[in-house]
Each structure stands twice: as structure tokens, then as C-alpha cells.
CSV table of C-alpha atoms and ligand atoms in Angstrom, one decimal:
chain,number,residue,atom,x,y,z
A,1,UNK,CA,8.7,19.3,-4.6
A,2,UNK,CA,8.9,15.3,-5.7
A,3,UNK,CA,7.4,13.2,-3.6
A,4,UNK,CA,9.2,9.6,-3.5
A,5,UNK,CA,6.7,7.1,-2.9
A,6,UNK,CA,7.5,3.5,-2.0
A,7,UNK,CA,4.3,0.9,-2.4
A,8,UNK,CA,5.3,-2.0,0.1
A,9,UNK,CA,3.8,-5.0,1.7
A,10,UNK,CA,5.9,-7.7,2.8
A,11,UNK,CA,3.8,-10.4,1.5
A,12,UNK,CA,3.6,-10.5,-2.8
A,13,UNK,CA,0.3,-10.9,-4.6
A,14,UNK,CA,-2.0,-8.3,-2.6
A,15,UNK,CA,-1.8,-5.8,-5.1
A,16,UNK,CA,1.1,-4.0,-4.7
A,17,UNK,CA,2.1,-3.6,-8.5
A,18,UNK,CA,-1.4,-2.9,-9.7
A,19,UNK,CA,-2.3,0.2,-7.3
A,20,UNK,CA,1.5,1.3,-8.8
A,21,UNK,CA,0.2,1.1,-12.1
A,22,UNK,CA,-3.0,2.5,-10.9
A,23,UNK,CA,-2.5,5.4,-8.7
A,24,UNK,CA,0.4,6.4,-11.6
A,25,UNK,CA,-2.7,7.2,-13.5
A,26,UNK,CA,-5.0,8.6,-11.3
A,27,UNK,CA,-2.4,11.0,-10.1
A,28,UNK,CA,-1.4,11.9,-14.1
A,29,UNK,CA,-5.7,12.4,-14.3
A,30,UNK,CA,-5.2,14.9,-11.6
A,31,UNK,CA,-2.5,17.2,-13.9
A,32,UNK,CA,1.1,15.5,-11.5
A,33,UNK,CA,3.8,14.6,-13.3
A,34,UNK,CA,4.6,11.3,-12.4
A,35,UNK,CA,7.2,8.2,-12.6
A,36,UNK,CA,6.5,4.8,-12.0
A,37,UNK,CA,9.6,2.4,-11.3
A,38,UNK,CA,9.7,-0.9,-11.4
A,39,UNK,CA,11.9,-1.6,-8.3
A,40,UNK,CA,10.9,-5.3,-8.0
A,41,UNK,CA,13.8,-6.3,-10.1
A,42,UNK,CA,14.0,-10.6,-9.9
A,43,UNK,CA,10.1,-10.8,-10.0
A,44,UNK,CA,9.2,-7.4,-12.1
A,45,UNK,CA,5.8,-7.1,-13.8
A,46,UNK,CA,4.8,-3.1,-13.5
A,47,UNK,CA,6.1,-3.3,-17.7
A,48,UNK,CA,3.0,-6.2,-17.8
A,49,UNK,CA,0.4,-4.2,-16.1
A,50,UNK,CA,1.2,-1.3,-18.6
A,51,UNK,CA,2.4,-3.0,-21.8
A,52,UNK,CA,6.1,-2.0,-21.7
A,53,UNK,CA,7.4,-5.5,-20.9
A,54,UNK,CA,9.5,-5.4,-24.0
A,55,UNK,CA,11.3,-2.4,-23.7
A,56,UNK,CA,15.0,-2.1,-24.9
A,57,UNK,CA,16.1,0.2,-22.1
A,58,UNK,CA,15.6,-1.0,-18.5
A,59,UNK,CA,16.1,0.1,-14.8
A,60,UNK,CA,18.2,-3.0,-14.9
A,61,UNK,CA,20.2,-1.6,-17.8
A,62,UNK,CA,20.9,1.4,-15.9
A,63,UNK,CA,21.5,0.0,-12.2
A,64,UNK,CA,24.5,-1.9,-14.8
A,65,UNK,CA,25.5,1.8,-16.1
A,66,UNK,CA,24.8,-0.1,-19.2
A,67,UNK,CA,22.1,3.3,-20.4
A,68,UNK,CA,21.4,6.5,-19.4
A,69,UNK,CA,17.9,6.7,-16.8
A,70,UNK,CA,16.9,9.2,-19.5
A,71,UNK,CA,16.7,6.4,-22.3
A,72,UNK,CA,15.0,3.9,-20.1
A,73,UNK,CA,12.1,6.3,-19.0
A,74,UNK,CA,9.4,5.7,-21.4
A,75,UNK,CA,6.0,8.0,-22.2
A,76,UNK,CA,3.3,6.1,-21.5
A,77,UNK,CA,-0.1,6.9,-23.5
A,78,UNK,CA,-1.7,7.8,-20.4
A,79,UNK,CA,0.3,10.7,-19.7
A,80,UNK,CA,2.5,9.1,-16.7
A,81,UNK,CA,6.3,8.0,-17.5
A,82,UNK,CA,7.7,4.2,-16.5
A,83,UNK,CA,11.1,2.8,-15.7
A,84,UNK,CA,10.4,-0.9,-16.5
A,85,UNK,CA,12.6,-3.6,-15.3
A,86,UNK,CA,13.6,-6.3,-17.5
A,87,UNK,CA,12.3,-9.8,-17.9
A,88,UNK,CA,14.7,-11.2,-18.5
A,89,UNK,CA,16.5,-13.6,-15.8
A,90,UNK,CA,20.3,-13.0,-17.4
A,91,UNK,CA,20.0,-9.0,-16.7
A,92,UNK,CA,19.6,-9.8,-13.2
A,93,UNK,CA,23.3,-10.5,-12.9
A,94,UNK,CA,25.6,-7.5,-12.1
A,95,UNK,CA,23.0,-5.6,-11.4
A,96,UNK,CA,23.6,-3.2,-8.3
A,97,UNK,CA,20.4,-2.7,-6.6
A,98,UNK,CA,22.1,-0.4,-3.6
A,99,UNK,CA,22.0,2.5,-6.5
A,100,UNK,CA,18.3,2.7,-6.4
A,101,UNK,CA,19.0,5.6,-4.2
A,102,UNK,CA,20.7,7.8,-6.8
A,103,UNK,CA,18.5,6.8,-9.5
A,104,UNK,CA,15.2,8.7,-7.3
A,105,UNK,CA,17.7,11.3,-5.8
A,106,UNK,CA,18.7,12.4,-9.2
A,107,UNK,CA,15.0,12.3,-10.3
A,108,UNK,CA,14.1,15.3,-7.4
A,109,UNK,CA,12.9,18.4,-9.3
A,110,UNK,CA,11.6,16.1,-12.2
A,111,UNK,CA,8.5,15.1,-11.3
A,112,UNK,CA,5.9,15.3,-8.9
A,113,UNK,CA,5.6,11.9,-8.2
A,114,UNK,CA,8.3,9.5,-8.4
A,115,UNK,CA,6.5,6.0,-7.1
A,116,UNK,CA,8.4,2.2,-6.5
A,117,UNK,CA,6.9,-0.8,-6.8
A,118,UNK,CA,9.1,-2.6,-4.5
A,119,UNK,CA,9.4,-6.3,-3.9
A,120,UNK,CA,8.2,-8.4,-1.3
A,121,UNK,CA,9.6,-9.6,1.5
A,122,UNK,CA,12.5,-7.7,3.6
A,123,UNK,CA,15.7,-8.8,1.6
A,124,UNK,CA,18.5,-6.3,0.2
A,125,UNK,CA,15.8,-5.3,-3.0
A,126,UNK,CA,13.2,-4.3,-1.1
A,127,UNK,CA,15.4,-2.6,1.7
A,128,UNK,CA,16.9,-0.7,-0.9
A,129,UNK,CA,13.5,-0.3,-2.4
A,130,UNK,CA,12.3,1.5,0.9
A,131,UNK,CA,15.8,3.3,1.1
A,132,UNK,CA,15.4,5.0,-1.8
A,133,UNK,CA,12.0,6.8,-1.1
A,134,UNK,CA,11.2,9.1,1.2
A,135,UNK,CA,7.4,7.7,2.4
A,136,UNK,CA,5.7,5.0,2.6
A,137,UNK,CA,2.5,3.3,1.3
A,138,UNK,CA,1.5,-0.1,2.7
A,139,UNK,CA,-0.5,-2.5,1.3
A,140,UNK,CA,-2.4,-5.4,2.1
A,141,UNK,CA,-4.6,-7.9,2.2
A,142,UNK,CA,-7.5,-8.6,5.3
A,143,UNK,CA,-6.3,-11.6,6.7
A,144,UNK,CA,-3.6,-12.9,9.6
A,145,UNK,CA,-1.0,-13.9,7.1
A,146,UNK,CA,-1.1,-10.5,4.7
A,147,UNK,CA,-0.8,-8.3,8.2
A,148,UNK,CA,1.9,-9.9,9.8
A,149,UNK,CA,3.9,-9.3,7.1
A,150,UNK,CA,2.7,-5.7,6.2
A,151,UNK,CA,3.6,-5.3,10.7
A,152,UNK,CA,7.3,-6.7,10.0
A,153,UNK,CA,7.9,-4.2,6.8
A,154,UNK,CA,6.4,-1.2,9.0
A,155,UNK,CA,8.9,-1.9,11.5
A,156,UNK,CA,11.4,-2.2,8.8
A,157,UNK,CA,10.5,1.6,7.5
A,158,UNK,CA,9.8,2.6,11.0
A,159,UNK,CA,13.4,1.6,12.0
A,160,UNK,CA,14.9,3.4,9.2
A,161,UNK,CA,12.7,6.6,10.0
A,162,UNK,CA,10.3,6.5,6.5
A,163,UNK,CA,7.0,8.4,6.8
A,164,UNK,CA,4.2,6.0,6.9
A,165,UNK,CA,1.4,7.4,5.1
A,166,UNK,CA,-0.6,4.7,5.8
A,167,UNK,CA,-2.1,1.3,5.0
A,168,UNK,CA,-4.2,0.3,1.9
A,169,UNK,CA,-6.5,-2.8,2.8
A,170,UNK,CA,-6.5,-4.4,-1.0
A,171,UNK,CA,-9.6,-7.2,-2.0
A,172,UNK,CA,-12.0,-6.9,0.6
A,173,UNK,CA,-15.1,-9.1,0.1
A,174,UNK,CA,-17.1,-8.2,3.0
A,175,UNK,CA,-16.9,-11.9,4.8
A,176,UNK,CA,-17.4,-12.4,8.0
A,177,UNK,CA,-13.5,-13.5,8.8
A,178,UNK,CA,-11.8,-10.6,7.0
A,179,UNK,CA,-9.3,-8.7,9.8
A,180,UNK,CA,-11.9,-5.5,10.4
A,181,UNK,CA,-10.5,-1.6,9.6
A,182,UNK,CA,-9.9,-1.0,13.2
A,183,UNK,CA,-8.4,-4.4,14.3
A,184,UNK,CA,-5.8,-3.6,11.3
A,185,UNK,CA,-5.3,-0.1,12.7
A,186,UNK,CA,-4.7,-1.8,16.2
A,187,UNK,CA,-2.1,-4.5,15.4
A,188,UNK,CA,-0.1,-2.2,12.6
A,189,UNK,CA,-0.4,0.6,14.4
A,190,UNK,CA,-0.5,2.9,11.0
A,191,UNK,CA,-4.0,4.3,9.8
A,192,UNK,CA,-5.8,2.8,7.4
A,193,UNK,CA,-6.3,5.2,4.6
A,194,UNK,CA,-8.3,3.2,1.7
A,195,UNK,CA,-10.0,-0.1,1.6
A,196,UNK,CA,-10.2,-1.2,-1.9
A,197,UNK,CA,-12.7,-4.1,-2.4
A,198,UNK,CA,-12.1,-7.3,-4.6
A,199,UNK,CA,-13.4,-6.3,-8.1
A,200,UNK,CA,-12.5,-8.9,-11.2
A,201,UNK,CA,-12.4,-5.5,-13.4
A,202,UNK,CA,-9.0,-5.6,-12.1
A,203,UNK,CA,-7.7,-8.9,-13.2
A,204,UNK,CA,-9.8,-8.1,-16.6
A,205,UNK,CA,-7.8,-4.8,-17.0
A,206,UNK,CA,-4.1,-6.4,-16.2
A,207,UNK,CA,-5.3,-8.4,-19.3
A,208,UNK,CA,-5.4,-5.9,-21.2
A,209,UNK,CA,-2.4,-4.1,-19.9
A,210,UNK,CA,-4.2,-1.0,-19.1
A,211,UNK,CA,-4.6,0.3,-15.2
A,212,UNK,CA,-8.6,0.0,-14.4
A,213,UNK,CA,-8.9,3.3,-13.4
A,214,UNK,CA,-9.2,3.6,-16.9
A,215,UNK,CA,-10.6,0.5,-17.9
A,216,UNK,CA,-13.6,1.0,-15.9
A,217,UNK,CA,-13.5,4.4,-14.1
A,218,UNK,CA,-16.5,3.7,-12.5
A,219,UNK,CA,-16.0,0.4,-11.2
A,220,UNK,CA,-15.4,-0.1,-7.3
A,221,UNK,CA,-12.2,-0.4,-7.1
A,222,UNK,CA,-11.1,2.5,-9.6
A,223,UNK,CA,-13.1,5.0,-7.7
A,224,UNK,CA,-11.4,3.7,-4.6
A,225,UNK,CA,-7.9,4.0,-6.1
A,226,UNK,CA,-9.1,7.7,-7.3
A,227,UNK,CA,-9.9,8.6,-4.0
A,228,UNK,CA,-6.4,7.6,-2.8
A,229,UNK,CA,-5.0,9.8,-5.6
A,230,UNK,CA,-7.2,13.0,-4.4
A,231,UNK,CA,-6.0,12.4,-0.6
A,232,UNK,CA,-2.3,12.2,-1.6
A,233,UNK,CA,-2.7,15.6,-4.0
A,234,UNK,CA,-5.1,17.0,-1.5
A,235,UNK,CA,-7.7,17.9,-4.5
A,236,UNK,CA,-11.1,17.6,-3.4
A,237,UNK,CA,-12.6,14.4,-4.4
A,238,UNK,CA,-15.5,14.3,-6.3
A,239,UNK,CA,-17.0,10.7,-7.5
A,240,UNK,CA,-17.9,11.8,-11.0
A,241,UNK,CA,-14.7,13.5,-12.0
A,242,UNK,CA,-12.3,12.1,-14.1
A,243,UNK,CA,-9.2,14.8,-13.2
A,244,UNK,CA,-8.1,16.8,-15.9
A,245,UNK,CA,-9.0,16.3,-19.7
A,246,UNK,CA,-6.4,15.9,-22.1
A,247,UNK,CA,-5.4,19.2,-23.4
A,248,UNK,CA,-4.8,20.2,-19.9
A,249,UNK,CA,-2.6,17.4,-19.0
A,250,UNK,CA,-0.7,17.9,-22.1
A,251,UNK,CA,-0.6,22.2,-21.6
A,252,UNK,CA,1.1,20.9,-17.9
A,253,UNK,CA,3.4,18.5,-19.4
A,254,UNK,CA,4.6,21.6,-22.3
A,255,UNK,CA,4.6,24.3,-19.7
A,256,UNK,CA,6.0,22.6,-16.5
B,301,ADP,P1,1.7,-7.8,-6.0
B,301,ADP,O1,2.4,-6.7,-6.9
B,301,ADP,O2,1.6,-7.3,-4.6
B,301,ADP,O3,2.4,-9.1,-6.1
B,301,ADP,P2,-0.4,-7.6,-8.0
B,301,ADP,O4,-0.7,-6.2,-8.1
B,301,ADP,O5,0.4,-8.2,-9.1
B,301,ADP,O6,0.2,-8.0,-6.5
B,301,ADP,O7,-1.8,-8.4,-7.8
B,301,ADP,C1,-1.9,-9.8,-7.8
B,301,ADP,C2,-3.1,-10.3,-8.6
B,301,ADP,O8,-4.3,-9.9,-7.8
B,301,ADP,C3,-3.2,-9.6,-9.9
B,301,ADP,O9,-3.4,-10.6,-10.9
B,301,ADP,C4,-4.5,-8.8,-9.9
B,301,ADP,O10,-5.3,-8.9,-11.0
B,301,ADP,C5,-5.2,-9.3,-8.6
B,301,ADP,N1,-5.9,-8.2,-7.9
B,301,ADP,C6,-5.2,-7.2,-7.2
B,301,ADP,N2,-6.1,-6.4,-6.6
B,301,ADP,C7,-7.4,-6.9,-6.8
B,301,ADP,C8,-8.7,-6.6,-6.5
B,301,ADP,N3,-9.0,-5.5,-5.7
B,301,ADP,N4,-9.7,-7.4,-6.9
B,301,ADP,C9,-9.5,-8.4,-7.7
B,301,ADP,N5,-8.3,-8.8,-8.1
B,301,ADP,C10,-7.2,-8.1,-7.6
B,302,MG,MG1,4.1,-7.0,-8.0
């Protein structure tokens, strides 16, 4: 069964894109098959955070039944697959952003994991963002104006009866006038299920275009970002694993 994941927030710059790139990964680590789309189509950057920004073949291509989704899915190294948007500003126009829907509907039986990086805010992209999948991931940041926004999106996917899996507090220092785990819980309403604390091996791995569960496996953060991958696939989580070595991944990908 393909699970259609939708990472939303409301507000832009808490992190969305890079637990998309990340959990991608961690999820391909833990032998699923898995699609990352880039479904934040005026402001993409998932092709950035995985060096496929200059890609030929985009979701924008296809949304304009300009190429097949096959020839826009590309291999990445890491054993994940990416629909990249383009960066372009020009391919924007005639693009038809309702038909995000049949782009993940005709994916169902493909993969394991078919995951959006949606836009912020609550216009027609991200709508059709959180149309298109099936559950939802929420992400933020812990303060007031991060959480108001995350509360307006999960009334959004509430409203159009989306599963909720739950809310992913991103960048938490550990200061004194950070919004608390349960005071989060309270005003959202939704559980939190992973509090991932500000680490700069993340902006040091964007650099280098590769997620940072990788980068640094060890680091804070990437063993946060694993854990969230072992809840999801409901693998027992184990701090020093790494998921499954290559061969493995590659006998899944051959045998199905
Ligand atoms: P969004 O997709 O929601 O707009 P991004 O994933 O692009 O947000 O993240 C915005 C910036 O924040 C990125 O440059 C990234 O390096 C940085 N960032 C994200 N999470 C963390 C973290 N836990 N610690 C430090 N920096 C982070
Ligand atoms: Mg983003």
C-alpha cells in the first residue's frame, strides 16, 4: 500500500522542505521505496536540497502535459526517487496545479512512500498540495507566530477530512520562551510526534545538497529525523542503526 504523505506548515522557513528531503532518506535507509515531490511549485527548492535543481524534466513539465511523470522522476544516489519542480519563473505559467491529484493517484502501487513538500500558506497550491495526499505531517516552529499558522492549516486538512499524523516541532533551542510540547499539543490539538532541535549540521548539509541524515547520521537532529522514519514504518528504533546497507536496498529495489 502507498502511503501519500503531505509535509505542511502554513508558515515557510520552518523546515518543511528539509525533513522532505530528509525523511525521503531515512525511510529509503529503512528498505521503502519512496518519492519525493516537489509540490511547492512558485517557490520550489526540494531539487536544491538534493542537487537536482537542473533537471530537464520537471513536475512543472508534466502538470503542462509537456512529459511523461515517468521521465521527470529521477534516481537519486541515495536510493529514493524525486519529482523536482523547476526554477525557472516562465514554467510557472500554464501550469495546472489542480492535477496534483492524478499525478499521486497514478503513483498508488509504485511506491511505498509517495511524500509532498507543499507550499506555505493556504492558497490554491498548497490546497491542492493537501488534496492530493491522503495524511498529513505538520511542521513547525516553537513560537506564537509558527503555531498559529500550523492551527489554521490543521483546520484546513481537518475540514477536508486528511489524517493528521501529527505535528513535528522543528529548531528547538531549549530557551526559556519557546511554546512547551504540551502547550503545542493544547492549542493545535494534534500530538506532537518529534521535536527536532536547532542543529547548524543542517544548514551545513543543504550546502552541500545532501539530506543530513547522511551528512552527519549522528548528529541531533538526524537521529531525530530517523526516529520519525522508524515511527512512520513502525521498525523498532535503534540509535546506532543506520537501516539497511546497500546491497539490501538495492536487492528491494530489483525484487520489488
Ligand atoms: P521550508 O521548506 O519550511 O521553507 P526549509 O526546510 O527550507 O524550510 O528550512 C529553512 C532553513 O532553515 C534552511 O536553510 C535550513 O538550513 C534551516 N533549518 C531547518 N531546520 C533546521 C534545524 N533543525 N536547525 C538549524 N537549521 C535548520
Ligand atoms: Mg520549502
Amino acid at each position: 500500500m502507498t502511503r501519500v504523505i503531505v509535509v505542511c506548515s502554513g508558515k515557510g522557513g520552518v523546515g518543511k522542505t528539509t525533513l522532505v528531503s530528509n525523511l525521503s532518506s531515512a525511510l529509503s535507509q529503512l528498505g521503502q521505496k519512496v518519492l519525493a515531490i516537489d509540490a511547492n511549485l512558485t517557490t520550489p527548492n526540494l531539487g536544491l536540497h538534493l542537487g537536482l535543481h537542473l533537471v530537464p524534466k520537471t513536475i512543472h513539465s508534466v502538470l503542462k502535459r509537456r512529459a511523461k511523470l515517468s521521465d521527470a522522476i529521477y534516481p537519486h544516489p541515495l536510493g529514493f526517487k524525486v519529482l523536482p519542480a523547476s526554477m525557472s519563473i516562465h514554467e510557472l505559467t500554464g501550469t495546472d496545479v489542480g492535477r496534483l491529484g492524478e499525478i499521486t493517484h497514478s503513483l498508488l502501487g509504485k511506491f511505498d512512500y509517495v511524500i509532498l513538500d507543499c507550499a506555505a500558506g493556504l492558497g490554491r497550491e498548497a490546497i491542492s498540495a493537501m488534496s492530493a495526499a491522503d495524511e498529513i505531517l505538520m511542521v513547525t516552529n516553537p513560537d506564537m507566530p509558527a503555531l498559529t499558522d500550523a492551527l489554521r492549516t490543521s483546520k484546513v486538512a481537518q475540514d477536508a477530512n486528511k489524517k493528521i499524523i501529527g505535528i513535528i516541532v522543528n529548531r528547538r533551542k531549549g530557551k526559556y520562551h519557546e511554546l512547551r510540547r504540551d502547550e503545542i499539543e493544547d492549542i493545535v490539538g494534534v500530538p506532537v510526534i518529534a521535536e527536532i532541535p536547532e542543529d547548524q549540521n543542517i544548514p551545513k548539509s543543504v550546502t552541500v545538497r545532501t539530506p543530513v541524515v547522511n551528512y552527519d547520521p549522528k548528529s541531533p537532529a538526524s537521529i531525530e529525523i530517523r526516529r520519525i522514519a522508524h515511527k512512520l514504518t513502525e521498525i523498532p528504533f535503534n540509535e546506532k542503526s543506520r537501516g539497511m546497507g546497500i546491497f539490501e536496498r538495492v536487492a528491494r529495489w530489483v525484487v520489488g
